[in-house]
Amino acid sequence: MFFKVKELLCGMFLFMLSLSVGAQEPQSDALERKRIWSKISRYFTPPAEFRGDFGSYRSLLEFYDGRKVKTKADWPARRQEIYNRWSELMGRWPALLTDQKLTILDSVQEEGYKQYKVKFRWLPNEETTGFLLVPDGDAEKPAVISVYYEPNTAIGDGKPYRDYALQLVKRGFVTLSLGTTEASKDQTFSLYYPSIEKAEVQPLSMLAYAAANAWHALAKENNVDSTRIGIVGHSFGGKWAMFASTLFDKFACAVWSDPGIVFDEARGSVNYWEPWYLGYHPKPWRKRGMITEENPVVGLYPRLVEEGYDLHELHALMAPRPFLVSGGSEDPPSRWIPLNHTIKVNDLLGYENRVAMSNRPEHSPNEEANEIVYSFFEYFLKYNGIETK
């Protein structure tokens, strides 16, 4: 009898132990999520001096004809209105290229991941090449698209602290690095459809279109969870990532590194007026640089400013998807003023902790700024970040 009781107790102990071990995985994820949140939570709250300050930016909770957005149910119509208006102003996209996959050109096994050179069609009339980095292992993984002047920098072959694709693959993300290599060499930088001589869509919007096509190609990869794909870019790439994530709602979240998130004609790098962004006009182009009487701007940009549009309207298209502004010299803490408008939209929708900004003095990213970027992606994509009440 003693041995039977002993065996019973031992069996119960082993059963309880098995339950404990079985529960350890989700508990471990919960603890990791909590740990990461403790690192980044403070970046979701504006400094006291900017809290509740909406500046002179047009209200997002008011239709263009003056009607108010009063309830959560009113928002989809207002969101569609913003999207439609900006699409009309910038030019409608061609049909998305959804029926394609990444074509592998070559591959190299690196420590902990495999690097593939790939190509796909990102415009109806143009293919591009980039780099797909895949962590070892067959499990389905979150993914991030990195965009810049060329695809090499993000995989570690370029300026420091811009190697987003490399650092994220080391953290378990599939990454796709893209860039406008030939256009950057030619100093035309962007994408022009159907041609640079007669573009029908503002070039910055076409960059967003290309990223949307990249999403469709990446989403078809067997080891990618299509519900957990984000996008990141710095400077030129930050503008690209911002327009891509706001205009294409399948991106689960986004990081915009110091693009200049609203119009600011006092800052030479917040240069949305240039012909490769929102100021397209046929060549010969205006002389690159600040707006002056001798060097005025033409194209869409001056109309946007004159009619009171600003990029905070596009930010709102993210709601309730989370985004982080990794701010530097072009996006100082005062950028919380336009960001407050999107916070207000999220409040209406019943979400909090969806808009974040970190700040550094310099335009260039640094180790501390990038750690916030990687933790942000880990929280929302790797550990399915939840609302923290």
Coordinates of C-alpha atoms in Angstrom, one line a residue:
M1 CA 0.0 0.0 0.0
F2 CA 2.8 2.4 0.9
F3 CA 4.4 1.8 -2.5
K4 CA 1.1 2.4 -4.3
V5 CA 0.6 5.6 -2.5
K6 CA 4.2 6.6 -3.2
E7 CA 3.8 5.7 -6.9
L8 CA 0.5 7.7 -7.0
L9 CA 2.1 10.7 -5.4
C10 CA 5.1 10.4 -7.7
G11 CA 2.8 10.2 -10.7
M12 CA 0.8 13.2 -9.6
F13 CA 4.1 15.1 -9.1
L14 CA 5.3 14.2 -12.6
F15 CA 1.9 15.2 -14.1
M16 CA 2.0 18.6 -12.3
L17 CA 5.6 19.0 -13.5
S18 CA 4.5 18.2 -17.1
L19 CA 1.8 20.9 -16.8
S20 CA 4.3 23.3 -15.5
V21 CA 6.7 22.6 -18.3
G22 CA 3.9 22.8 -20.9
A23 CA 2.8 26.2 -19.5
Q24 CA 6.4 27.5 -19.4
E25 CA 6.5 28.5 -23.1
P26 CA 3.6 30.9 -23.1
Q27 CA 4.6 32.2 -19.7
S28 CA 8.1 32.7 -21.0
D29 CA 6.7 34.7 -23.9
A30 CA 4.6 36.8 -21.6
L31 CA 7.6 37.6 -19.4
E32 CA 9.7 38.5 -22.5
R33 CA 6.9 40.7 -23.8
K34 CA 6.7 42.4 -20.4
R35 CA 10.5 42.8 -20.3
I36 CA 10.5 44.4 -23.7
W37 CA 7.6 46.7 -22.9
S38 CA 9.4 48.0 -19.9
K39 CA 12.2 49.1 -22.2
I40 CA 10.0 50.9 -24.8
S41 CA 6.8 52.0 -22.9
R42 CA 8.1 55.5 -22.1
Y43 CA 8.3 56.3 -25.8
F44 CA 4.5 56.0 -26.2
T45 CA 3.9 59.1 -24.0
P46 CA 4.5 62.6 -25.1
P47 CA 6.6 64.9 -22.8
A48 CA 4.4 67.0 -20.6
E49 CA 5.1 70.2 -22.6
F50 CA 3.6 68.7 -25.7
R51 CA 0.8 66.6 -24.2
G52 CA -2.6 67.6 -25.7
D53 CA -1.0 70.2 -28.0
F54 CA -2.5 69.9 -31.5
G55 CA -0.9 73.0 -32.9
S56 CA -2.4 74.4 -36.1
Y57 CA -2.7 71.1 -37.9
R58 CA -6.1 70.4 -39.4
S59 CA -8.2 68.1 -37.3
L60 CA -8.3 64.5 -38.3
L61 CA -11.7 64.0 -36.6
E62 CA -13.4 66.4 -39.0
F63 CA -14.4 65.6 -42.6
Y64 CA -13.2 68.0 -45.3
D65 CA -16.7 69.5 -45.5
G66 CA -16.7 70.3 -41.8
R67 CA -18.8 67.4 -40.4
K68 CA -17.5 65.9 -37.2
V69 CA -16.2 62.4 -36.6
K70 CA -18.2 61.7 -33.4
T71 CA -18.0 58.0 -32.9
K72 CA -15.8 55.0 -33.7
A73 CA -18.3 54.0 -36.4
D74 CA -17.7 57.3 -38.2
W75 CA -14.0 56.7 -38.6
P76 CA -13.9 54.3 -41.5
A77 CA -15.6 56.8 -43.7
R78 CA -13.2 59.6 -42.7
R79 CA -10.2 57.3 -43.1
Q80 CA -11.4 56.4 -46.6
E81 CA -11.9 60.1 -47.4
I82 CA -8.3 60.9 -46.4
Y83 CA -7.0 58.0 -48.5
N84 CA -9.1 58.9 -51.5
R85 CA -8.1 62.6 -51.4
W86 CA -4.4 61.9 -51.1
S87 CA -4.6 59.2 -53.8
E88 CA -6.4 61.7 -56.1
L89 CA -3.8 64.4 -55.4
M90 CA -0.7 62.2 -55.8
G91 CA -2.1 60.0 -58.6
R92 CA -3.8 56.6 -58.5
W93 CA -1.7 53.5 -58.3
P94 CA -1.7 50.9 -61.1
A95 CA -3.1 47.5 -60.0
L96 CA -1.0 45.8 -57.4
L97 CA 1.2 43.0 -58.6
T98 CA -0.1 40.3 -56.3
D99 CA 0.6 37.2 -58.3
Q100 CA 4.4 36.8 -58.0
K101 CA 7.1 35.3 -55.8
L102 CA 10.7 36.2 -55.1
T103 CA 13.0 34.6 -57.6
I104 CA 16.3 33.4 -56.1
L105 CA 19.4 34.4 -58.0
D106 CA 22.1 33.1 -55.6
S107 CA 22.5 32.3 -51.9
V108 CA 25.1 32.3 -49.2
Q109 CA 25.0 30.5 -45.8
E110 CA 25.9 32.9 -43.0
E111 CA 26.2 32.1 -39.3
G112 CA 22.6 31.6 -38.1
Y113 CA 20.9 32.6 -41.3
K114 CA 20.9 32.3 -45.1
Q115 CA 21.3 35.3 -47.4
Y116 CA 19.6 35.1 -50.8
K117 CA 19.9 37.6 -53.7
V118 CA 16.4 37.8 -55.1
K119 CA 14.5 39.6 -57.8
F120 CA 10.8 40.5 -58.4
R121 CA 8.7 42.9 -60.3
W122 CA 8.0 46.0 -58.2
L123 CA 6.6 48.2 -61.0
P124 CA 4.4 47.0 -63.9
N125 CA 7.4 47.8 -66.2
E126 CA 10.4 47.2 -63.9
E127 CA 12.1 44.5 -61.9
T128 CA 14.4 45.0 -59.0
T129 CA 16.9 43.0 -57.0
G130 CA 17.4 42.8 -53.3
F131 CA 18.4 40.6 -50.4
L132 CA 16.3 38.1 -48.5
L133 CA 17.7 37.1 -45.1
V134 CA 16.2 34.0 -43.5
P135 CA 17.1 32.7 -40.0
D136 CA 17.9 29.0 -39.7
G137 CA 14.9 26.8 -38.9
D138 CA 11.6 26.0 -40.6
A139 CA 9.2 27.7 -38.2
E140 CA 7.0 30.5 -39.5
K141 CA 8.5 33.9 -38.6
P142 CA 7.7 37.6 -38.5
A143 CA 9.3 39.6 -41.2
V144 CA 10.5 43.2 -41.9
I145 CA 11.1 45.0 -45.2
S146 CA 14.0 47.5 -45.1
V147 CA 14.1 50.3 -47.7
Y148 CA 17.0 52.7 -48.5
Y149 CA 19.0 54.2 -51.4
E150 CA 20.3 50.6 -52.2
P151 CA 19.8 47.2 -50.6
N152 CA 23.4 46.6 -49.5
T153 CA 23.5 49.0 -46.5
A154 CA 20.8 47.2 -44.6
I155 CA 22.6 43.9 -44.8
G156 CA 25.8 45.4 -43.3
D157 CA 27.6 46.7 -46.3
G158 CA 27.4 50.4 -45.8
K159 CA 27.3 53.1 -43.2
P160 CA 27.0 52.0 -39.6
Y161 CA 23.7 51.7 -37.7
R162 CA 21.7 51.4 -40.9
D163 CA 22.0 47.6 -41.1
Y164 CA 18.4 47.0 -40.1
A165 CA 18.0 43.8 -42.1
L166 CA 21.1 42.2 -40.7
Q167 CA 20.4 43.0 -37.1
L168 CA 16.8 41.9 -37.3
V169 CA 17.6 38.6 -38.9
K170 CA 19.9 37.9 -36.0
R171 CA 16.8 38.4 -33.8
G172 CA 14.8 35.9 -35.6
F173 CA 13.1 37.9 -38.3
V174 CA 13.0 37.2 -42.0
T175 CA 14.1 40.4 -43.7
L176 CA 14.0 41.8 -47.2
S177 CA 16.3 44.6 -48.1
L178 CA 15.4 46.9 -51.0
G179 CA 16.7 50.1 -52.6
T180 CA 16.6 52.3 -55.7
T181 CA 20.2 51.5 -56.7
E182 CA 20.2 52.7 -60.3
A183 CA 18.1 55.8 -59.6
S184 CA 20.4 56.7 -56.7
K185 CA 23.4 56.4 -59.0
D186 CA 21.6 58.7 -61.5
Q187 CA 20.6 61.2 -58.8
T188 CA 17.0 60.7 -59.6
F189 CA 16.5 58.6 -56.4
S190 CA 12.9 57.5 -56.8
L191 CA 10.5 55.6 -59.0
Y192 CA 8.6 57.1 -62.0
Y193 CA 5.6 55.6 -63.6
P194 CA 5.2 55.1 -66.5
S195 CA 8.4 57.1 -67.2
I196 CA 10.5 59.8 -65.7
E197 CA 9.6 62.0 -68.6
K198 CA 5.9 61.8 -67.8
A199 CA 5.2 60.4 -64.4
E200 CA 1.5 60.0 -63.6
V201 CA 2.0 59.3 -59.9
Q202 CA 4.1 61.3 -57.4
P203 CA 7.4 59.4 -57.1
L204 CA 7.1 59.0 -53.3
S205 CA 3.8 57.4 -53.8
M206 CA 5.3 55.0 -56.4
L207 CA 7.9 54.0 -53.8
A208 CA 5.0 53.1 -51.5
Y209 CA 3.4 51.1 -54.4
A210 CA 6.7 49.2 -54.9
A211 CA 6.8 48.3 -51.2
A212 CA 3.3 47.1 -51.4
N213 CA 4.3 44.7 -54.2
A214 CA 7.3 43.6 -52.2
W215 CA 4.9 42.8 -49.3
H216 CA 2.9 40.5 -51.6
A217 CA 6.0 38.7 -52.8
L218 CA 7.4 38.3 -49.3
A219 CA 4.1 37.1 -47.9
K220 CA 4.2 34.1 -50.2
E221 CA 7.5 32.8 -48.7
N222 CA 6.8 29.6 -46.8
N223 CA 8.5 30.6 -43.6
V224 CA 6.9 34.1 -43.4
D225 CA 3.8 34.9 -41.3
S226 CA 2.0 37.3 -43.6
T227 CA 0.1 38.8 -40.7
R228 CA 3.3 39.9 -39.1
I229 CA 5.2 41.9 -41.7
G230 CA 6.6 45.4 -40.8
I231 CA 8.7 48.0 -42.7
V232 CA 11.6 50.2 -41.7
G233 CA 13.7 52.9 -43.3
H234 CA 16.0 55.8 -42.5
S235 CA 16.0 59.3 -43.9
F236 CA 15.0 58.8 -47.6
G237 CA 14.1 55.3 -46.5
G238 CA 12.1 56.8 -43.6
K239 CA 10.0 58.8 -46.1
W240 CA 9.6 55.6 -48.2
A241 CA 8.6 53.5 -45.1
M242 CA 6.2 56.1 -43.9
F243 CA 4.3 56.4 -47.2
A244 CA 4.3 52.6 -47.8
S245 CA 2.9 51.8 -44.3
T246 CA 0.3 54.5 -44.4
L247 CA -0.9 53.9 -47.9
F248 CA -0.9 50.1 -47.7
D249 CA -2.6 48.7 -44.7
K250 CA -1.3 45.2 -44.8
F251 CA 1.9 46.3 -43.0
A252 CA 1.3 45.3 -39.4
C253 CA 3.6 48.1 -38.0
A254 CA 6.3 50.4 -39.1
V255 CA 9.4 52.4 -38.0
W256 CA 10.2 55.7 -39.7
S257 CA 13.8 56.9 -38.9
D258 CA 14.1 60.7 -39.0
P259 CA 12.3 61.3 -42.3
G260 CA 10.7 64.6 -41.3
I261 CA 7.2 63.3 -40.6
V262 CA 5.5 66.6 -41.5
F263 CA 6.2 69.4 -44.0
D264 CA 8.9 71.8 -42.7
E265 CA 10.4 74.2 -45.1
A266 CA 13.0 75.4 -42.5
R267 CA 14.7 72.0 -42.7
G268 CA 16.6 71.2 -45.9
S269 CA 16.3 67.4 -45.3
V270 CA 12.5 67.6 -44.9
N271 CA 12.5 68.2 -48.6
Y272 CA 9.2 66.9 -49.8
W273 CA 9.1 69.6 -52.4
E274 CA 11.9 68.0 -54.5
P275 CA 10.8 66.4 -57.8
W276 CA 11.7 62.9 -56.6
Y277 CA 9.2 63.1 -53.7
L278 CA 6.0 65.2 -54.0
G279 CA 7.1 68.0 -56.3
Y280 CA 7.4 66.1 -59.5
H281 CA 7.7 68.0 -62.8
P282 CA 9.2 67.1 -66.1
K283 CA 12.9 67.8 -66.6
P284 CA 14.8 70.1 -66.5
W285 CA 14.3 70.0 -62.7
R286 CA 14.7 72.9 -60.3
K287 CA 18.1 73.2 -58.6
R288 CA 18.2 70.9 -55.6
G289 CA 17.9 72.7 -52.3
M290 CA 15.9 75.1 -50.2
I291 CA 12.9 77.0 -51.5
T292 CA 13.8 80.6 -52.5
E293 CA 12.4 83.3 -54.8
E294 CA 15.2 82.4 -57.2
N295 CA 14.6 78.7 -56.8
P296 CA 10.8 78.2 -56.4
V297 CA 9.0 74.9 -56.3
V298 CA 6.4 73.6 -58.8
G299 CA 4.2 70.5 -59.0
L300 CA 1.9 69.1 -56.4
Y301 CA 3.8 70.2 -53.2
P302 CA 3.0 73.9 -53.3
R303 CA -0.7 73.1 -53.8
L304 CA -0.7 70.7 -50.8
V305 CA 0.7 73.5 -48.6
E306 CA -1.6 76.2 -50.0
E307 CA -4.7 74.1 -49.4
G308 CA -3.7 73.1 -45.8
Y309 CA -2.7 69.5 -46.2
D310 CA 0.0 67.9 -44.2
L311 CA 1.4 64.5 -43.6
H312 CA -0.3 64.0 -40.2
E313 CA -3.3 63.0 -42.3
L314 CA -1.4 60.1 -43.7
H315 CA -0.2 59.1 -40.2
A316 CA -3.8 58.6 -39.2
L317 CA -4.2 55.9 -41.9
M318 CA -2.0 53.7 -39.6
A319 CA -4.6 53.7 -36.8
P320 CA -4.8 51.4 -34.9
R321 CA -1.6 49.8 -36.3
P322 CA 1.4 50.8 -34.2
F323 CA 4.3 52.9 -35.5
L324 CA 7.5 54.4 -34.1
V325 CA 9.2 57.6 -35.2
S326 CA 12.9 57.1 -34.5
G327 CA 13.5 60.8 -34.4
G328 CA 16.8 62.7 -34.9
S329 CA 17.6 66.2 -36.1
E330 CA 14.7 66.3 -38.5
D331 CA 12.1 64.9 -36.1
P332 CA 12.7 66.5 -32.6
P333 CA 10.4 66.1 -29.6
S334 CA 8.1 68.9 -31.0
R335 CA 6.9 66.4 -33.6
W336 CA 4.6 65.1 -30.9
I337 CA 2.3 67.9 -31.8
P338 CA 1.2 66.4 -35.1
L339 CA 1.5 62.9 -33.6
N340 CA -1.1 63.9 -31.0
H341 CA -3.7 63.9 -33.7
T342 CA -3.2 60.2 -34.4
I343 CA -3.2 59.5 -30.7
K344 CA -6.6 61.1 -30.6
V345 CA -7.8 58.9 -33.4
N346 CA -6.6 55.8 -31.6
D347 CA -8.4 57.0 -28.4
L348 CA -11.6 57.2 -30.4
L349 CA -11.1 53.7 -31.7
G350 CA -10.3 52.4 -28.2
Y351 CA -6.6 51.8 -28.5
E352 CA -3.6 53.2 -26.6
N353 CA 0.1 52.8 -26.9
R354 CA 0.0 52.8 -30.7
V355 CA 2.1 55.9 -31.5
A356 CA 5.7 56.2 -30.3
M357 CA 8.7 58.4 -30.7
S358 CA 12.3 58.3 -29.5
N359 CA 14.7 61.1 -30.0
R360 CA 18.4 61.7 -30.6
P361 CA 20.3 64.9 -31.4
E362 CA 21.8 63.7 -34.7
H363 CA 20.2 62.7 -38.0
S364 CA 22.2 59.5 -38.2
P365 CA 20.9 56.5 -36.2
N366 CA 23.0 55.2 -33.3
E367 CA 23.1 52.0 -31.1
E368 CA 20.6 53.3 -28.5
A369 CA 18.1 54.5 -31.1
N370 CA 18.3 51.2 -33.0
E371 CA 17.8 49.1 -29.9
I372 CA 14.5 50.8 -29.5
V373 CA 13.7 50.0 -33.1
Y374 CA 14.5 46.3 -32.7
S375 CA 12.6 46.1 -29.4
F376 CA 9.6 47.8 -31.0
F377 CA 9.5 45.1 -33.8
E378 CA 10.0 42.3 -31.2
Y379 CA 7.2 43.6 -29.1
F380 CA 4.6 44.0 -31.8
L381 CA 5.7 41.3 -34.4
K382 CA 7.6 38.6 -32.5
Y383 CA 5.6 38.7 -29.2
N384 CA 2.3 40.0 -30.5
G385 CA 2.3 43.1 -28.3
I386 CA -1.0 43.7 -26.6
E387 CA -2.6 46.8 -25.3
T388 CA -1.1 47.8 -21.9
K389 CA -3.8 49.4 -19.8

